[in-house]
mmCIF file of C-alpha atoms in Angstrom:
data_model
loop_
_atom_site.group_PDB
_atom_site.id
_atom_site.type_symbol
_atom_site.label_atom_id
_atom_site.label_comp_id
_atom_site.label_asym_id
_atom_site.label_seq_id
_atom_site.Cartn_x
_atom_site.Cartn_y
_atom_site.Cartn_z
ATOM 1 C CA LEU E 1 -2.264 -22.576 -9.130
ATOM 2 C CA LEU E 2 -1.935 -24.638 -11.905
ATOM 3 C CA PRO E 3 0.887 -26.701 -10.935
ATOM 4 C CA ARG E 4 -0.513 -27.286 -7.639
ATOM 5 C CA PHE E 5 -4.362 -27.501 -7.967
ATOM 6 C CA GLY E 6 -4.981 -28.443 -11.781
ATOM 7 C CA ARG E 7 -6.130 -27.163 -15.426
ATOM 8 C CA ARG E 8 -9.569 -27.241 -14.958
ATOM 9 C CA VAL E 9 -10.476 -23.657 -13.790
ATOM 10 C CA TYR E 10 -14.115 -22.204 -12.944
ATOM 11 C CA LEU E 11 -14.507 -18.119 -13.643
ATOM 12 C CA ILE E 12 -17.083 -15.999 -11.868
ATOM 13 C CA GLY E 13 -16.899 -12.358 -11.757
ATOM 14 C CA SER E 14 -19.505 -9.372 -11.298
ATOM 15 C CA ASN E 15 -21.143 -8.379 -14.860
ATOM 16 C CA TYR E 16 -19.049 -5.279 -15.462
ATOM 17 C CA ILE E 17 -15.387 -4.395 -17.319
ATOM 18 C CA TRP E 18 -13.226 -5.350 -14.782
ATOM 19 C CA GLY E 19 -14.718 -9.109 -14.251
ATOM 20 C CA TRP E 20 -14.932 -9.596 -17.907
ATOM 21 C CA GLU E 21 -11.227 -8.447 -18.534
ATOM 22 C CA VAL E 22 -9.847 -10.039 -15.581
ATOM 23 C CA ASN E 23 -11.207 -13.324 -16.968
ATOM 24 C CA ARG E 24 -10.688 -12.458 -20.232
ATOM 25 C CA VAL E 25 -6.718 -12.499 -19.362
ATOM 26 C CA ALA E 26 -7.012 -15.464 -17.080
ATOM 27 C CA ARG E 27 -8.649 -17.555 -20.160
ATOM 28 C CA GLU E 28 -5.782 -16.656 -22.252
ATOM 29 C CA LEU E 29 -3.183 -17.475 -19.570
ATOM 30 C CA ILE E 30 -4.929 -20.972 -18.760
ATOM 31 C CA GLN E 31 -5.450 -21.809 -22.300
ATOM 32 C CA ALA E 32 -1.843 -21.060 -22.891
ATOM 33 C CA CYS E 33 -0.982 -23.721 -20.266
ATOM 34 C CA GLY E 34 -2.961 -26.416 -21.874
ATOM 35 C CA GLY E 35 -6.062 -25.784 -18.939
ATOM 36 C CA GLU E 36 -9.521 -25.881 -19.869
ATOM 37 C CA VAL E 37 -12.461 -23.132 -18.632
ATOM 38 C CA LEU E 38 -14.866 -25.452 -17.255
ATOM 39 C CA GLY E 39 -17.586 -22.306 -16.794
ATOM 40 C CA GLU E 40 -17.243 -18.654 -16.684
ATOM 41 C CA ARG E 41 -20.198 -16.985 -14.902
ATOM 42 C CA TYR E 42 -21.022 -13.140 -14.244
ATOM 43 C CA LEU E 43 -23.657 -11.828 -11.522
ATOM 44 C CA PRO E 44 -25.016 -8.348 -11.181
ATOM 45 C CA PHE E 45 -23.758 -6.500 -8.936
ATOM 46 C CA ASP E 46 -25.040 -7.021 -5.192
ATOM 47 C CA SER E 47 -26.856 -10.340 -6.249
ATOM 48 C CA THR E 48 -27.349 -12.890 -3.830
ATOM 49 C CA ASP E 49 -28.342 -16.121 -6.410
ATOM 50 C CA VAL E 50 -24.471 -17.760 -5.858
ATOM 51 C CA GLU E 51 -26.158 -21.112 -5.401
ATOM 52 C CA ARG E 52 -26.561 -22.053 -9.260
ATOM 53 C CA SER E 53 -22.791 -21.727 -9.493
ATOM 54 C CA ILE E 54 -22.282 -23.388 -6.935
ATOM 55 C CA GLU E 55 -23.858 -26.395 -8.419
ATOM 56 C CA GLU E 56 -22.133 -25.788 -11.464
ATOM 57 C CA ILE E 57 -19.292 -25.892 -9.650
ATOM 58 C CA ARG E 58 -19.975 -29.290 -7.943
ATOM 59 C CA ALA E 59 -20.946 -30.788 -11.107
ATOM 60 C CA THR E 60 -18.028 -29.637 -13.475
ATOM 61 C CA GLY E 61 -15.405 -30.754 -10.927
ATOM 62 C CA ALA E 62 -13.225 -27.961 -11.519
ATOM 63 C CA ASP E 63 -9.484 -27.897 -9.909
ATOM 64 C CA PHE E 64 -10.021 -24.380 -8.587
ATOM 65 C CA VAL E 65 -12.214 -21.205 -8.985
ATOM 66 C CA LEU E 66 -10.962 -17.616 -9.631
ATOM 67 C CA ASN E 67 -12.930 -15.009 -8.002
ATOM 68 C CA ASN E 68 -13.711 -11.983 -9.494
ATOM 69 C CA LEU E 69 -16.953 -10.913 -7.334
ATOM 70 C CA VAL E 70 -17.221 -7.995 -5.953
ATOM 71 C CA GLY E 71 -18.761 -6.515 -2.713
ATOM 72 C CA SER E 72 -21.460 -8.140 -1.253
ATOM 73 C CA THR E 73 -21.717 -10.851 -3.779
ATOM 74 C CA SER E 74 -18.204 -12.282 -3.370
ATOM 75 C CA TYR E 75 -18.683 -12.126 0.444
ATOM 76 C CA VAL E 76 -22.337 -14.243 -0.377
ATOM 77 C CA PHE E 77 -20.304 -16.636 -2.795
ATOM 78 C CA LEU E 78 -17.843 -17.772 -0.069
ATOM 79 C CA GLN E 79 -20.528 -17.713 2.671
ATOM 80 C CA ALA E 80 -22.465 -20.527 -0.005
ATOM 81 C CA TYR E 81 -19.135 -22.195 -0.829
ATOM 82 C CA HIS E 82 -18.255 -22.673 3.122
ATOM 83 C CA ARG E 83 -21.504 -24.351 3.545
ATOM 84 C CA ALA E 84 -21.374 -26.475 0.505
ATOM 85 C CA ALA E 85 -17.780 -27.766 1.653
ATOM 86 C CA ARG E 86 -19.776 -29.115 5.176
ATOM 87 C CA ASP E 87 -21.095 -31.971 3.075
ATOM 88 C CA ASP E 88 -18.780 -32.211 0.388
ATOM 89 C CA PRO E 89 -15.085 -32.641 0.571
ATOM 90 C CA SER E 90 -14.399 -31.108 -2.621
ATOM 91 C CA PHE E 91 -14.934 -27.729 -1.588
ATOM 92 C CA ALA E 92 -12.666 -27.693 0.995
ATOM 93 C CA PRO E 93 -9.898 -25.136 0.321
ATOM 94 C CA GLU E 94 -7.043 -27.359 0.465
ATOM 95 C CA ARG E 95 -8.999 -29.463 -2.516
ATOM 96 C CA ARG E 96 -10.623 -26.698 -4.131
ATOM 97 C CA PRO E 97 -9.482 -23.038 -3.073
ATOM 98 C CA VAL E 98 -11.224 -19.964 -4.221
ATOM 99 C CA VAL E 99 -8.795 -17.804 -5.269
ATOM 100 C CA SER E 100 -9.979 -13.881 -5.201
ATOM 101 C CA ALA E 101 -7.986 -11.318 -7.661
ATOM 102 C CA ASN E 102 -9.679 -8.518 -5.560
ATOM 103 C CA LEU E 103 -10.331 -9.383 -1.508
ATOM 104 C CA THR E 104 -8.344 -7.862 0.762
ATOM 105 C CA GLU E 105 -8.024 -8.361 4.548
ATOM 106 C CA ALA E 106 -10.363 -5.556 5.191
ATOM 107 C CA GLU E 107 -13.078 -7.710 3.940
ATOM 108 C CA LEU E 108 -12.987 -10.366 6.241
ATOM 109 C CA ASP E 109 -15.202 -9.305 8.982
ATOM 110 C CA LEU E 110 -18.243 -9.086 6.134
ATOM 111 C CA VAL E 111 -17.013 -12.664 4.954
ATOM 112 C CA GLY E 112 -16.922 -14.320 8.243
ATOM 113 C CA PHE E 113 -13.162 -15.572 9.469
ATOM 114 C CA GLU E 114 -14.500 -19.458 8.999
ATOM 115 C CA ALA E 115 -16.026 -18.796 5.891
ATOM 116 C CA ALA E 116 -12.393 -17.343 4.480
ATOM 117 C CA ALA E 117 -9.929 -19.428 6.149
ATOM 118 C CA GLY E 118 -8.277 -22.004 3.458
ATOM 119 C CA HIS E 119 -8.709 -19.352 0.532
ATOM 120 C CA LEU E 120 -6.608 -17.540 -1.361
ATOM 121 C CA SER E 121 -6.240 -13.879 -2.638
ATOM 122 C CA SER E 122 -3.626 -12.027 -4.948
ATOM 123 C CA ALA E 123 -2.354 -8.482 -4.082
ATOM 124 C CA ILE E 124 0.646 -6.775 -4.030
ATOM 125 C CA TYR E 125 0.649 -5.671 -0.570
ATOM 126 C CA PHE E 126 -1.092 -7.686 2.488
ATOM 127 C CA ASP E 127 -0.934 -6.190 6.274
ATOM 128 C CA SER E 128 1.090 -9.023 7.330
ATOM 129 C CA LEU E 129 4.067 -8.200 5.175
ATOM 130 C CA ASP E 130 7.330 -8.636 7.312
ATOM 131 C CA THR E 131 9.110 -5.603 5.989
ATOM 132 C CA PRO E 132 10.163 -2.530 8.338
ATOM 133 C CA GLN E 133 8.409 -0.488 5.866
ATOM 134 C CA SER E 134 5.175 -2.125 6.284
ATOM 135 C CA ARG E 135 5.415 -2.486 9.891
ATOM 136 C CA ALA E 136 6.231 0.870 10.412
ATOM 137 C CA PHE E 137 3.370 2.157 7.814
ATOM 138 C CA VAL E 138 0.611 -0.249 9.683
ATOM 139 C CA LYS E 139 1.901 1.255 13.002
ATOM 140 C CA ARG E 140 1.400 5.007 12.010
ATOM 141 C CA VAL E 141 -2.071 4.140 10.408
ATOM 142 C CA ARG E 142 -3.263 2.384 13.444
ATOM 143 C CA ALA E 143 -1.813 4.705 15.762
ATOM 144 C CA LYS E 144 -4.457 7.489 14.140
ATOM 145 C CA PHE E 145 -7.419 5.022 13.248
ATOM 146 C CA GLY E 146 -7.380 2.183 16.076
ATOM 147 C CA PRO E 147 -5.618 -0.732 16.829
ATOM 148 C CA GLN E 148 -8.064 -2.856 14.859
ATOM 149 C CA ARG E 149 -7.716 -0.791 11.616
ATOM 150 C CA ARG E 150 -6.938 -3.191 8.738
ATOM 151 C CA VAL E 151 -4.750 -1.714 6.021
ATOM 152 C CA SER E 152 -5.137 -3.539 2.413
ATOM 153 C CA ALA E 153 -3.342 -2.534 -0.747
ATOM 154 C CA TYR E 154 -6.208 -0.390 -1.318
ATOM 155 C CA VAL E 155 -5.109 1.681 1.536
ATOM 156 C CA VAL E 156 -1.421 1.752 0.787
ATOM 157 C CA ASN E 157 -2.059 2.785 -2.822
ATOM 158 C CA ALA E 158 -4.155 5.874 -1.577
ATOM 159 C CA TYR E 159 -1.067 6.661 0.368
ATOM 160 C CA ASN E 160 1.379 6.175 -2.430
ATOM 161 C CA ALA E 161 -0.668 8.269 -5.132
ATOM 162 C CA VAL E 162 -0.581 11.426 -2.923
ATOM 163 C CA ARG E 163 2.774 10.880 -1.901
ATOM 164 C CA LEU E 164 4.356 10.128 -5.389
ATOM 165 C CA LEU E 165 2.031 13.416 -6.679
ATOM 166 C CA ALA E 166 3.342 15.534 -3.873
ATOM 167 C CA GLU E 167 7.199 14.481 -4.421
ATOM 168 C CA SER E 168 6.980 14.927 -8.159
ATOM 169 C CA ILE E 169 5.107 18.742 -7.895
ATOM 170 C CA ARG E 170 7.897 19.413 -5.152
ATOM 171 C CA THR E 171 10.467 18.210 -7.459
ATOM 172 C CA ALA E 172 9.418 19.781 -10.532
ATOM 173 C CA GLY E 173 8.354 23.121 -8.993
ATOM 174 C CA SER E 174 5.540 23.271 -10.847
ATOM 175 C CA ASP E 175 2.004 21.604 -11.229
ATOM 176 C CA ASP E 176 2.615 21.443 -15.134
ATOM 177 C CA ILE E 177 1.526 18.025 -16.278
ATOM 178 C CA GLU E 178 4.242 17.438 -18.188
ATOM 179 C CA ALA E 179 6.918 18.443 -15.694
ATOM 180 C CA VAL E 180 5.058 16.261 -13.064
ATOM 181 C CA LYS E 181 5.369 13.533 -15.267
ATOM 182 C CA SER E 182 8.857 13.786 -16.035
ATOM 183 C CA ALA E 183 9.762 14.555 -12.332
ATOM 184 C CA LEU E 184 7.994 11.022 -11.344
ATOM 185 C CA ALA E 185 9.638 8.709 -13.688
ATOM 186 C CA ALA E 186 12.980 10.171 -12.341
ATOM 187 C CA LEU E 187 12.158 9.685 -8.809
ATOM 188 C CA THR E 188 12.620 6.300 -6.486
ATOM 189 C CA PHE E 189 10.100 6.688 -3.285
ATOM 190 C CA GLU E 190 10.256 4.970 -0.363
ATOM 191 C CA THR E 191 6.895 3.270 0.454
ATOM 192 C CA PRO E 192 5.004 0.295 2.677
ATOM 193 C CA LEU E 193 5.712 -1.808 -0.739
ATOM 194 C CA GLY E 194 9.373 -1.063 -0.313
ATOM 195 C CA PRO E 195 11.401 1.198 -3.092
ATOM 196 C CA LEU E 196 8.822 2.151 -5.689
ATOM 197 C CA ARG E 197 9.407 3.793 -9.056
ATOM 198 C CA ILE E 198 6.995 4.712 -11.941
ATOM 199 C CA ASP E 199 8.232 3.471 -15.621
ATOM 200 C CA GLY E 200 7.959 6.709 -18.096
ATOM 201 C CA HIS E 201 7.027 4.392 -20.532
ATOM 202 C CA THR E 202 4.061 2.997 -19.153
ATOM 203 C CA ASN E 203 3.022 4.989 -16.560
ATOM 204 C CA HIS E 204 2.966 1.949 -14.131
ATOM 205 C CA ALA E 205 4.865 0.646 -11.256
ATOM 206 C CA ALA E 206 6.725 -2.574 -11.570
ATOM 207 C CA LEU E 207 5.892 -4.468 -8.093
ATOM 208 C CA ARG E 208 6.032 -7.932 -6.328
ATOM 209 C CA PRO E 209 2.827 -10.008 -6.518
ATOM 210 C CA TYR E 210 1.879 -11.883 -3.270
ATOM 211 C CA ILE E 211 -0.189 -14.652 -3.004
ATOM 212 C CA GLY E 212 -1.910 -14.895 0.717
ATOM 213 C CA ARG E 213 -4.239 -17.739 2.276
ATOM 214 C CA PHE E 214 -6.936 -16.265 4.960
ATOM 215 C CA GLN E 215 -6.464 -17.673 8.494
ATOM 216 C CA ALA E 216 -9.224 -18.813 10.766
ATOM 217 C CA ASP E 217 -8.149 -15.868 13.240
ATOM 218 C CA GLY E 218 -8.763 -13.421 10.229
ATOM 219 C CA THR E 219 -4.961 -13.253 9.401
ATOM 220 C CA VAL E 220 -3.180 -13.504 6.190
ATOM 221 C CA GLU E 221 -0.533 -15.601 5.545
ATOM 222 C CA ILE E 222 1.779 -14.663 2.757
ATOM 223 C CA VAL E 223 2.584 -18.199 1.142
ATOM 224 C CA GLU E 224 3.851 -16.968 -2.155
ATOM 225 C CA ALA E 225 6.302 -14.301 -3.247
ATOM 226 C CA GLU E 226 8.097 -12.828 -6.032
ATOM 227 C CA PRO E 227 11.342 -12.316 -4.743
ATOM 228 C CA GLU E 228 12.097 -9.137 -6.805
ATOM 229 C CA PRO E 229 9.199 -6.480 -8.131
ATOM 230 C CA ILE E 230 8.072 -7.444 -11.967
ATOM 231 C CA PRO E 231 7.985 -4.751 -14.563
ATOM 232 C CA ALA E 232 4.340 -3.632 -15.533
ATOM 233 C CA ASP E 233 2.953 -5.648 -18.788
ATOM 234 C CA PRO E 234 -0.352 -3.625 -19.410
ATOM 235 C CA TYR E 235 -2.513 -5.603 -21.295
ATOM 236 C CA LEU E 236 0.037 -8.128 -22.078
ATOM 237 C CA VAL E 237 1.647 -6.396 -24.737
ATOM 238 C CA ASP E 238 4.969 -8.395 -24.095
ATOM 239 C CA PHE E 239 3.380 -11.667 -22.940
ATOM 240 C CA ASP E 240 5.349 -14.705 -23.791
ATOM 241 C CA ALA E 241 2.643 -17.672 -23.860
ATOM 242 C CA ALA E 242 5.172 -20.216 -25.312
ATOM 243 C CA ALA E 243 7.409 -19.412 -22.650
ATOM 244 C CA LEU E 244 4.648 -19.652 -19.717
ATOM 245 C CA ALA E 245 3.557 -23.176 -20.935
ATOM 246 C CA ARG E 246 7.204 -24.845 -20.729
ATOM 247 C CA GLU E 247 7.296 -23.422 -17.310
ATOM 248 C CA ILE E 248 4.353 -24.861 -16.107
ATOM 249 C CA ALA E 249 4.537 -28.084 -17.974
ATOM 250 C CA GLY E 250 8.234 -28.131 -16.594
ATOM 251 C CA SER E 251 6.599 -27.643 -12.753
ATOM 252 C CA GLY E 252 4.016 -30.830 -13.563
ATOM 253 C CA ALA E 253 1.009 -28.999 -13.989
ATOM 254 C CA GLY E 254 -2.296 -30.524 -13.362
ATOM 255 C CA HIS E 255 -0.952 -33.282 -11.089
ATOM 256 C CA ARG E 256 -2.166 -33.958 -7.405
ATOM 257 C CA GLY E 257 0.476 -34.313 -4.843
ATOM 258 C CA GLN E 258 2.597 -31.292 -5.824
ATOM 259 C CA PRO E 259 3.847 -29.350 -2.524
ATOM 260 C CA ASN E 260 1.960 -26.594 -0.986
ATOM 261 C CA LEU E 261 2.617 -23.050 -1.531
ATOM 262 C CA ARG E 262 5.909 -22.163 0.645
ATOM 263 C CA LEU E 263 5.742 -19.796 3.424
ATOM 264 C CA VAL E 264 7.386 -16.510 2.891
ATOM 265 C CA LYS E 265 10.006 -15.887 5.589
#
């Protein structure tokens, strides 16, 4: 985001631990790259009082907004942002996108396709992922729950969690916790995300992050993807701020006119 849109960022989130922690990590990443956080605001659950944040974004002239709101507050915020864009071109998603860390394709009916169109979200899965494993999983879900059912990262991870537990118990021949953990770390599973393995050291999986752009028809265009799964680094234990800063500096962060996000084939 920094190379494509700029280093001046506005952070907004729901007022609880997840919003605080994601924005704390975001601030660390932004400042490591010479960026600036122009505003950081937290709203109560189910709050609809988003207009003050819209006006603060207008006043600060942020380059993009990192959205960590949850549920209905996120939907109301995106709807207000869309209304602001009708009169102020700086709110257009191609100029100043809202980038969500948890908004899924399953919520677009509640946001409104038009309000979401052009904005971005980061996830480890979108149901538009064009792989054999993903296509097969989406087909099975829709056969069971109906052709309109959306398949988000949360659906996939719920399935994966049960599948990994069942396979690990079967392999261990027991539901003893330590035996199951050992079996889990030794297995590789075929999932809608592709091959998945749990690291016995961190108890996390290496995953491929994607950036999706919401479309006016309610679909998600995957516009950026890491080519290989990235090993988990819980709480940025191994994070190298200097290396990230060099990478961003080399890509011309903060300068307008950078290439658009690439379309993943």
